[in-house]
Short mmCIF file of C-alpha atoms in Angstrom, two decimals:
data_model
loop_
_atom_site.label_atom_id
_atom_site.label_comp_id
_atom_site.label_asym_id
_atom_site.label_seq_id
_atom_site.Cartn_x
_atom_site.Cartn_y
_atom_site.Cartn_z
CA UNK A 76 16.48 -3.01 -25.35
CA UNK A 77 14.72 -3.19 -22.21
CA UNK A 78 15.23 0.54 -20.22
CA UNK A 79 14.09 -1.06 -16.80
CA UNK A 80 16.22 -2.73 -14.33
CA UNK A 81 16.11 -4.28 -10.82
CA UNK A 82 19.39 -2.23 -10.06
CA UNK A 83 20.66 1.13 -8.60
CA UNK A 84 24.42 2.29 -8.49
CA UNK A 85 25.34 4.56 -6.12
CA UNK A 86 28.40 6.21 -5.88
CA UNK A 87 30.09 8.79 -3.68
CA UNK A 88 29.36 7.17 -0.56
CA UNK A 89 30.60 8.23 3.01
CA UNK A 90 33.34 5.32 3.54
CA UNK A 91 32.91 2.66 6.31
CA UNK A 92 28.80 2.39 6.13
CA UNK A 93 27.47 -0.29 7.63
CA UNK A 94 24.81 -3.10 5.72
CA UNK A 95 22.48 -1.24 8.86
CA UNK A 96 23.21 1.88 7.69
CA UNK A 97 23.10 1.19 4.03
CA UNK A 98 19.99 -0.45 4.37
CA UNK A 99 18.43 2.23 6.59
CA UNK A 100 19.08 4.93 3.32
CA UNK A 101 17.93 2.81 0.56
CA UNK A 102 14.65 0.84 2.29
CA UNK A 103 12.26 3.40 1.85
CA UNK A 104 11.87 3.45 -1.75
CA UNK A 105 11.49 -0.10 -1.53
CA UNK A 106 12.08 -4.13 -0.74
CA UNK A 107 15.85 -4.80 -1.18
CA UNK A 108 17.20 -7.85 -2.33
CA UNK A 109 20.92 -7.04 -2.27
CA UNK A 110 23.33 -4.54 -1.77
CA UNK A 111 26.78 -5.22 -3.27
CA UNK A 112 29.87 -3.07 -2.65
CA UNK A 113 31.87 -2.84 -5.91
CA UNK A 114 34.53 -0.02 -4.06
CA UNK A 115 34.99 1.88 -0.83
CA UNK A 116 32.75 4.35 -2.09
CA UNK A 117 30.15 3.06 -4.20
CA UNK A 118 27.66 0.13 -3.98
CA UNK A 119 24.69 -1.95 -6.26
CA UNK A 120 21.54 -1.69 -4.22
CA UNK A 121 18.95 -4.76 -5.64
CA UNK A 122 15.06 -3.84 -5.30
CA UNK A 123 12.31 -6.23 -5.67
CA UNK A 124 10.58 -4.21 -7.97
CA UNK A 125 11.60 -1.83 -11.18
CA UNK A 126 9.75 0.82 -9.96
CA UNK A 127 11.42 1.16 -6.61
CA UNK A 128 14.42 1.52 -9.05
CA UNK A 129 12.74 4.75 -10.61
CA UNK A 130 12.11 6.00 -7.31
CA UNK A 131 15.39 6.04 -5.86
CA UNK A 132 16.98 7.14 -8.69
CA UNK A 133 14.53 10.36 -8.71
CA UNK A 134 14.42 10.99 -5.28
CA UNK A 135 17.73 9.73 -3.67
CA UNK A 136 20.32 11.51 -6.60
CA UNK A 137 22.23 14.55 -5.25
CA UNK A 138 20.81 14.60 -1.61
CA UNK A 139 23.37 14.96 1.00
CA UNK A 140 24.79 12.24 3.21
CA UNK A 141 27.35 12.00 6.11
CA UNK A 142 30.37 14.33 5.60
CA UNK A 143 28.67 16.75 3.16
CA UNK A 144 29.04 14.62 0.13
CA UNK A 145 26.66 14.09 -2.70
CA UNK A 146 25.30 10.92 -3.80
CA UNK A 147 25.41 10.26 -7.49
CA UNK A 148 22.39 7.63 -8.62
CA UNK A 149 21.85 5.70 -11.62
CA UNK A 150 19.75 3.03 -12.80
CA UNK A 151 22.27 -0.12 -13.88
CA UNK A 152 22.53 -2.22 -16.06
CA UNK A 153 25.27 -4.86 -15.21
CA UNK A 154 25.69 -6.56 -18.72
CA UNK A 155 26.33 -3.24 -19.86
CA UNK A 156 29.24 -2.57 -17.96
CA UNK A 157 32.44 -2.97 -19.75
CA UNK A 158 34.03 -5.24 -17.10
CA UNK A 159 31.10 -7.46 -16.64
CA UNK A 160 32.70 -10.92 -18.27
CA UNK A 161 35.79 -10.14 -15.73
CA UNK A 162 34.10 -9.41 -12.97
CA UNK A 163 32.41 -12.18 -10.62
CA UNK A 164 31.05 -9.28 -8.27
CA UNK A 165 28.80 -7.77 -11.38
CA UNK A 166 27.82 -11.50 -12.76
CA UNK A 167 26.95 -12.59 -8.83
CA UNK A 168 23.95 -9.80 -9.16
CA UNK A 169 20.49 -10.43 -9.10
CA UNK A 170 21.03 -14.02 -7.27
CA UNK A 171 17.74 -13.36 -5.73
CA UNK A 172 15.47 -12.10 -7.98
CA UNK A 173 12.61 -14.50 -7.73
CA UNK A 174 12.89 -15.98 -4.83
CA UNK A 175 9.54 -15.57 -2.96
CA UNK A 176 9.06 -14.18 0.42
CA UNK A 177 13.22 -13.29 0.92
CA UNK A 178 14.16 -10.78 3.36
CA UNK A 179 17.45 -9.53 3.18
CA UNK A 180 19.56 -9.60 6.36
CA UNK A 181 21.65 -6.02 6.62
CA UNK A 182 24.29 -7.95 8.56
CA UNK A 183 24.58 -9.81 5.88
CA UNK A 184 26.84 -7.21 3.45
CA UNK A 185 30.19 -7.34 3.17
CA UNK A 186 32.38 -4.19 2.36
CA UNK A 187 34.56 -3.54 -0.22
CA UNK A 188 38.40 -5.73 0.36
CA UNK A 189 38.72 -6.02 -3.04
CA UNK A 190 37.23 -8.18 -5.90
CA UNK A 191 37.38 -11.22 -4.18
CA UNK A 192 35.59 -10.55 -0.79
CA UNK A 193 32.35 -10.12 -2.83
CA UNK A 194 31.66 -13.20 -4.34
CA UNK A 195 29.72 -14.83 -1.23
CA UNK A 196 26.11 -15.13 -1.86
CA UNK A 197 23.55 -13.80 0.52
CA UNK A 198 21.20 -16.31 2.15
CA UNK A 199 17.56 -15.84 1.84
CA UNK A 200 16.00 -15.93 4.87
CA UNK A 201 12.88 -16.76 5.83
CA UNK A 202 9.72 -14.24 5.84
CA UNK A 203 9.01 -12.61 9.63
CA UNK A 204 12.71 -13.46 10.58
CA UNK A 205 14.26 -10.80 11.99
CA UNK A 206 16.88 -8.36 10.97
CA UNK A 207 20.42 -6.87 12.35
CA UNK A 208 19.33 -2.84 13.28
CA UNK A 209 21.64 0.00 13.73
CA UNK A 210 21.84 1.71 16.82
CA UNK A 211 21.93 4.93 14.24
CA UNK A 212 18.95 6.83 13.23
CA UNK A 213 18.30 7.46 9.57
CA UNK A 214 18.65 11.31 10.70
CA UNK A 215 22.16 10.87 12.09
CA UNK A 216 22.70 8.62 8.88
CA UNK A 217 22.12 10.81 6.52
CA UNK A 218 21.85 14.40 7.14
CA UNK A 219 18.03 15.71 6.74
CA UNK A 220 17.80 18.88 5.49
CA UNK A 221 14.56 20.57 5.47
CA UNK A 222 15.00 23.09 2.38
CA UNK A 223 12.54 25.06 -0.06
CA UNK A 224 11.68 28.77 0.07
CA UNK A 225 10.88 28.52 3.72
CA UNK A 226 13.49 26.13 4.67
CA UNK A 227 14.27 28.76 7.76
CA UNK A 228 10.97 28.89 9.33
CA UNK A 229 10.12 24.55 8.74
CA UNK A 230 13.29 23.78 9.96
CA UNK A 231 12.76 26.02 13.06
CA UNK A 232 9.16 24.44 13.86
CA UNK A 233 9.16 21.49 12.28
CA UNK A 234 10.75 17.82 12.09
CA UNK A 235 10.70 15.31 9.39
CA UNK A 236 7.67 12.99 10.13
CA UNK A 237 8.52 9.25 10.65
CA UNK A 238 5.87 6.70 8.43
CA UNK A 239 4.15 4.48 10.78
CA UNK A 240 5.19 1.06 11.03
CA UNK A 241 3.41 -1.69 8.98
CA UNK A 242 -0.37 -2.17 9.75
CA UNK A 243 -0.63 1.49 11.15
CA UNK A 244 -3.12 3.88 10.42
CA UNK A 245 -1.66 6.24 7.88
CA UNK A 246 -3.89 9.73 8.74
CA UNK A 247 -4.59 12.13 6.17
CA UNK A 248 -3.21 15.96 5.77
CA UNK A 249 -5.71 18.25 7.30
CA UNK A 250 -4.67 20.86 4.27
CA UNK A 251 -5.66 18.78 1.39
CA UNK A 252 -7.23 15.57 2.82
CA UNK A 253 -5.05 12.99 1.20
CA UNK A 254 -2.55 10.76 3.35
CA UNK A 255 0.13 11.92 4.41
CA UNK A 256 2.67 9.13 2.59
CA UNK A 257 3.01 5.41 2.07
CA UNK A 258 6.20 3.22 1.72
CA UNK A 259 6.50 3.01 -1.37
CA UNK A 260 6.16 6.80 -2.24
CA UNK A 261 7.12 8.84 0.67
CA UNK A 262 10.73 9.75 1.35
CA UNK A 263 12.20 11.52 4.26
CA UNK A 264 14.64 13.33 2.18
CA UNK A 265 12.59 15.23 0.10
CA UNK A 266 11.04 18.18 0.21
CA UNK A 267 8.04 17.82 -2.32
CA UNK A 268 7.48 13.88 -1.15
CA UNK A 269 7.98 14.28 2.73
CA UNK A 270 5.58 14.95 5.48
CA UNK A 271 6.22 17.39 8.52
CA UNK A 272 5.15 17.28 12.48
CA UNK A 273 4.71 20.46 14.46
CA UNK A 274 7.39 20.56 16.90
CA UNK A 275 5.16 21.92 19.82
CA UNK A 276 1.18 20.44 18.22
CA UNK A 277 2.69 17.61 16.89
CA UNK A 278 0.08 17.34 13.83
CA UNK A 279 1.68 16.52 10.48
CA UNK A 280 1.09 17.86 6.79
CA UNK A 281 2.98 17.60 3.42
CA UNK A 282 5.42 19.86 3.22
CA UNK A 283 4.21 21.03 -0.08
CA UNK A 284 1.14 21.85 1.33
CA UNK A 285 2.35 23.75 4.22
CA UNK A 286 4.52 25.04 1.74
CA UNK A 287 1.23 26.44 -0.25
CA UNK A 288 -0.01 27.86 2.71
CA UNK A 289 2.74 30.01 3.88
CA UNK A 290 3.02 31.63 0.48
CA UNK A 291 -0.72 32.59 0.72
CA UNK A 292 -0.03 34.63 4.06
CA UNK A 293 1.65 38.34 4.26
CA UNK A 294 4.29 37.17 6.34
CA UNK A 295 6.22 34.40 7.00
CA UNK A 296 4.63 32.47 9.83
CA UNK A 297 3.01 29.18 10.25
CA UNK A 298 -0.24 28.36 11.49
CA UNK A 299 -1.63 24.73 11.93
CA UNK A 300 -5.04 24.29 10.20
CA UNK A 301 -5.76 21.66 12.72
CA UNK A 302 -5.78 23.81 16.35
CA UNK A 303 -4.84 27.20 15.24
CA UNK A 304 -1.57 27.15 16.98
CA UNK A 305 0.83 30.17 15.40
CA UNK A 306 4.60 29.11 14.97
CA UNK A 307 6.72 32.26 13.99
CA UNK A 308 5.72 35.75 14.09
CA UNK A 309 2.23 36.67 12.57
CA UNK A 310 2.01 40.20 10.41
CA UNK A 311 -0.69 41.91 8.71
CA UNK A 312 -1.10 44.33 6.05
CA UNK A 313 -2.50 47.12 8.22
CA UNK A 314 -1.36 50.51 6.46
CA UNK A 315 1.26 52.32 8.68
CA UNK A 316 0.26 55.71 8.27
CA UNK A 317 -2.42 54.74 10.86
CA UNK A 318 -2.56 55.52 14.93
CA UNK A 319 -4.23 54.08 18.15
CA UNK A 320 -4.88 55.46 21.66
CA UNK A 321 -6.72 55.16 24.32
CA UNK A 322 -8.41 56.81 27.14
CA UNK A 323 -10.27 56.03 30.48
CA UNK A 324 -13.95 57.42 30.80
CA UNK A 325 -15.46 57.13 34.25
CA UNK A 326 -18.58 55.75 32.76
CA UNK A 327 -19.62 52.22 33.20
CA UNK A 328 -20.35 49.70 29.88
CA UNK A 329 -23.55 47.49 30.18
CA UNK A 330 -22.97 44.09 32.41
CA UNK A 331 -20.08 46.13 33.72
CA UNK A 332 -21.83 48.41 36.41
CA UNK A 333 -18.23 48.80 38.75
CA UNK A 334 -15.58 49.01 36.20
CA UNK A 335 -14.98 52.40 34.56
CA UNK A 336 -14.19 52.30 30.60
CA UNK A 337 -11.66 52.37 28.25
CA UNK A 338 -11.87 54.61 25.06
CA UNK A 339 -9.74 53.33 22.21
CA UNK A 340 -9.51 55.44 18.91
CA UNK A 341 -8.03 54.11 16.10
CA UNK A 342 -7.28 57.38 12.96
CA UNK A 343 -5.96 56.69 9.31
CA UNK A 344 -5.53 58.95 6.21
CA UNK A 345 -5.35 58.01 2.81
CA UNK A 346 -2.61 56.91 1.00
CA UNK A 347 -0.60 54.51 -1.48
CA UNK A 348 -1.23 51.13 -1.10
CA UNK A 349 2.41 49.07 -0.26
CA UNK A 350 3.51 46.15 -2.32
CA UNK A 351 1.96 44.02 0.55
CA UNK A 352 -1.97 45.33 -0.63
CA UNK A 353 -4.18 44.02 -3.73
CA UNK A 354 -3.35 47.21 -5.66
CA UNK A 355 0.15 48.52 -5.10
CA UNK A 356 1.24 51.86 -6.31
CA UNK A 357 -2.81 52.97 -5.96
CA UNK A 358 -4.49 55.10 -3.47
CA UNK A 359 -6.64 54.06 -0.68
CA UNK A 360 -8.91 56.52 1.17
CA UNK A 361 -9.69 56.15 4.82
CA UNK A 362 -13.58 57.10 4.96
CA UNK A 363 -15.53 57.87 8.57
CA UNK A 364 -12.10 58.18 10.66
CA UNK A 365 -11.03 58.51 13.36
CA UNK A 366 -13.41 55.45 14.87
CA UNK A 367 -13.97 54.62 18.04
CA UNK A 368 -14.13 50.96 20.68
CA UNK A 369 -14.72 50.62 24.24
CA UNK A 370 -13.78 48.12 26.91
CA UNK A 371 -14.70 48.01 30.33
CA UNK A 372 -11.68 48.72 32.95
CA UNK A 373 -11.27 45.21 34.43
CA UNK A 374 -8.90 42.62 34.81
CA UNK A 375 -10.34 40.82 31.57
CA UNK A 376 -10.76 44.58 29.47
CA UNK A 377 -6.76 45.36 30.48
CA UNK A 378 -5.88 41.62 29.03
CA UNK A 379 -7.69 42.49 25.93
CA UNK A 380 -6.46 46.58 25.83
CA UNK A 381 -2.84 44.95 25.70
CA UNK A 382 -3.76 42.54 23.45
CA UNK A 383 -5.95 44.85 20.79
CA UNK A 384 -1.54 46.74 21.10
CA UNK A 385 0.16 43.56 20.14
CA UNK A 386 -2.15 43.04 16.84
CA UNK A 387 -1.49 46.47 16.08
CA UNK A 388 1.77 46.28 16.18
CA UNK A 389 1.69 43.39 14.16
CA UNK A 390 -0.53 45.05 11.71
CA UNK A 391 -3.53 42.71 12.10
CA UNK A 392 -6.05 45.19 13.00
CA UNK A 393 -6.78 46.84 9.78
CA UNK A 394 -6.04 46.17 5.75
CA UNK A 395 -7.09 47.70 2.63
CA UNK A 396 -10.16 46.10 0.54
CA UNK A 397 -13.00 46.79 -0.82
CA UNK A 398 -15.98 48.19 1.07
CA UNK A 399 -19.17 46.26 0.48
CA UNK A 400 -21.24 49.24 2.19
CA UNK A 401 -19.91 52.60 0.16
CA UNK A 402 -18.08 50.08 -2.99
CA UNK A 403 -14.94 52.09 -3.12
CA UNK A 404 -12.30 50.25 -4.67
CA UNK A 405 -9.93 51.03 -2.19
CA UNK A 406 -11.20 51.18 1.48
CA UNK A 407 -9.52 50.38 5.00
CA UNK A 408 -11.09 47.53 6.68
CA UNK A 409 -11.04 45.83 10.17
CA UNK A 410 -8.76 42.79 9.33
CA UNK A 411 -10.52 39.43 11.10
#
């Protein structure tokens, strides 16, 4: 027996969904040829090709819709069904398999009203003609929801990223160099096949990949690999039983004859490396401390004393390493 098949069932439906609305959920994964209602709740979606079939049914099965429900998908085979000889709705199937260049019309389905009320055949129409749209966005269609490990932090600086239009320029992810999705792959729903824009940048990457590089930083933030721009909060590893302060000398730095200086001294000891270090549970020592910086006492040295406090608070001044000077194992290192 032949496993493939031109048809999808899908059941569980939000009731009263338009052909526009329908059509909106089910076009990505590929060129439609039908979609029959068989009840309120549950409709026959005809693709082109067999492997859009395999698509939808992989990506599209238990993904949330309007009012919280969960779609069930299926590949289907309508021979199979135990009511096909009754049943002029599951016989009238597949009407337009083979017709060349057919675009279906949305407007063109007709809800469930009973056995009957499906029997109509679509029309083909003719290739370029245009369609019926919804004034409904596929977000407010079907609910998006951005999830993984890091669903918090994506969904807080990032939105699902809309595939060009036909004929566009796909561009590629800046994290692993590959495009970021074409029709017949990429899926809006999903968050191993779907592509993300930076809400403030507005450059896009697979979610996978940004995915990948979150989990290689020590803290949950984001930063795009195109301009640098940090969403979310960005930590370090800098051990904590460290201290910084600063002082004002009233002698003058080279280039800066006018301005008087600032001191800053930053002081560790040893310790035990945290879970967040290469080695936890193990000692680090904190060789030729306390150590000492200088900035002149002007308008540009007080931006960069307040800023040299913000990375320390966020731990990004320091980490533990190895030293490639003395080779200790465990050394602490000015984090760049």
């Amino acid at each position: 027996m032949d496993n493939r098949t031109n048809f999808v069932k899908v059941e569980n439906l939000a009731v009263g969904l338009t052909g526009d609305q329908l059509f909106k959920l089910f076009e990505p994964y590929g060129d439609i040829l039908e979609i029959t209602a068989l009840s309120p709740t549950s409709v026959v979606v005809t693709y082109m090709r067999r492997s859009s079939v395999d698509s939808c049914v992989m990506l599209t099965n238990n993904q949330p819709v309007i009012g919280n429900s969960r779609l069930r998908v299926e590949s289907f085979y309508p021979k199979q069904d135990p009511s096909f000889n009754s049943s002029s709705v599951l016989q009238g199937l597949g009407r337009n398999i083979g017709i060349n260049e057919f675009n279906y019309d949305p407007s063109s389905f007709v809800p469930w009203q009973g056995e009957t009320s499906n029997c109509k055949p679509a029309v083909a129409q003719p290739s370029g003609a245009s369609t019926a749209t919804s004034s409904l966005s596929a977000a407010q269609i079907r609910n998006i929801v951005i999830g993984g490990p890091y669903s918090n932090l994506l969904g807080t600086y990032c939105t699902p990223w809309t595939i060009p239009s036909p004929g566009e320029d796909i561009p590629d992810c800046s994290i692993c160099l590959d495009v970021l999705g074409q029709r017949s792959s990429y899926n809006i729903y999903s968050d191993q096949l779907r592509s993300l824009t930076l809400v403030d940048c507005k450059h896009t990457l697979h979610q996978s990949c940004v995915e990948k590089l979150i989990a290689q930083s020590p803290s949950q933030f984001l930063q795009c690999p195109e301009c640098r721009k940090i969403y979310g909060t960005r930590t370090g590893t800098r051990p904590i039983s460290g201290t910084i302060s600063h002082t004002v000398l009233n002698i003058s730095l080279p280039g800066h004859p006018n301005s008087r200086t600032f001191q800053l001294t930053f002081n560790f000891t040893a310790g035990i490396q945290g879970p967040e270090h290469p080695n936890p549970g193990k000692h680090y020592s904190a060789s030729n401390f306390p150590r000492q910086a200088y900035l002149p006492d002007s308008p540009e040295g007080l931006k960069a004393l307040h800023g040299i406090y913000l990375a320390w608070e966020n731990r990004l001044m320091f980490t533990v390493g190895q030293s490639v000077t003395t080779l200790q194992v465990i050394y602490t290192l000015y984090n760049t």
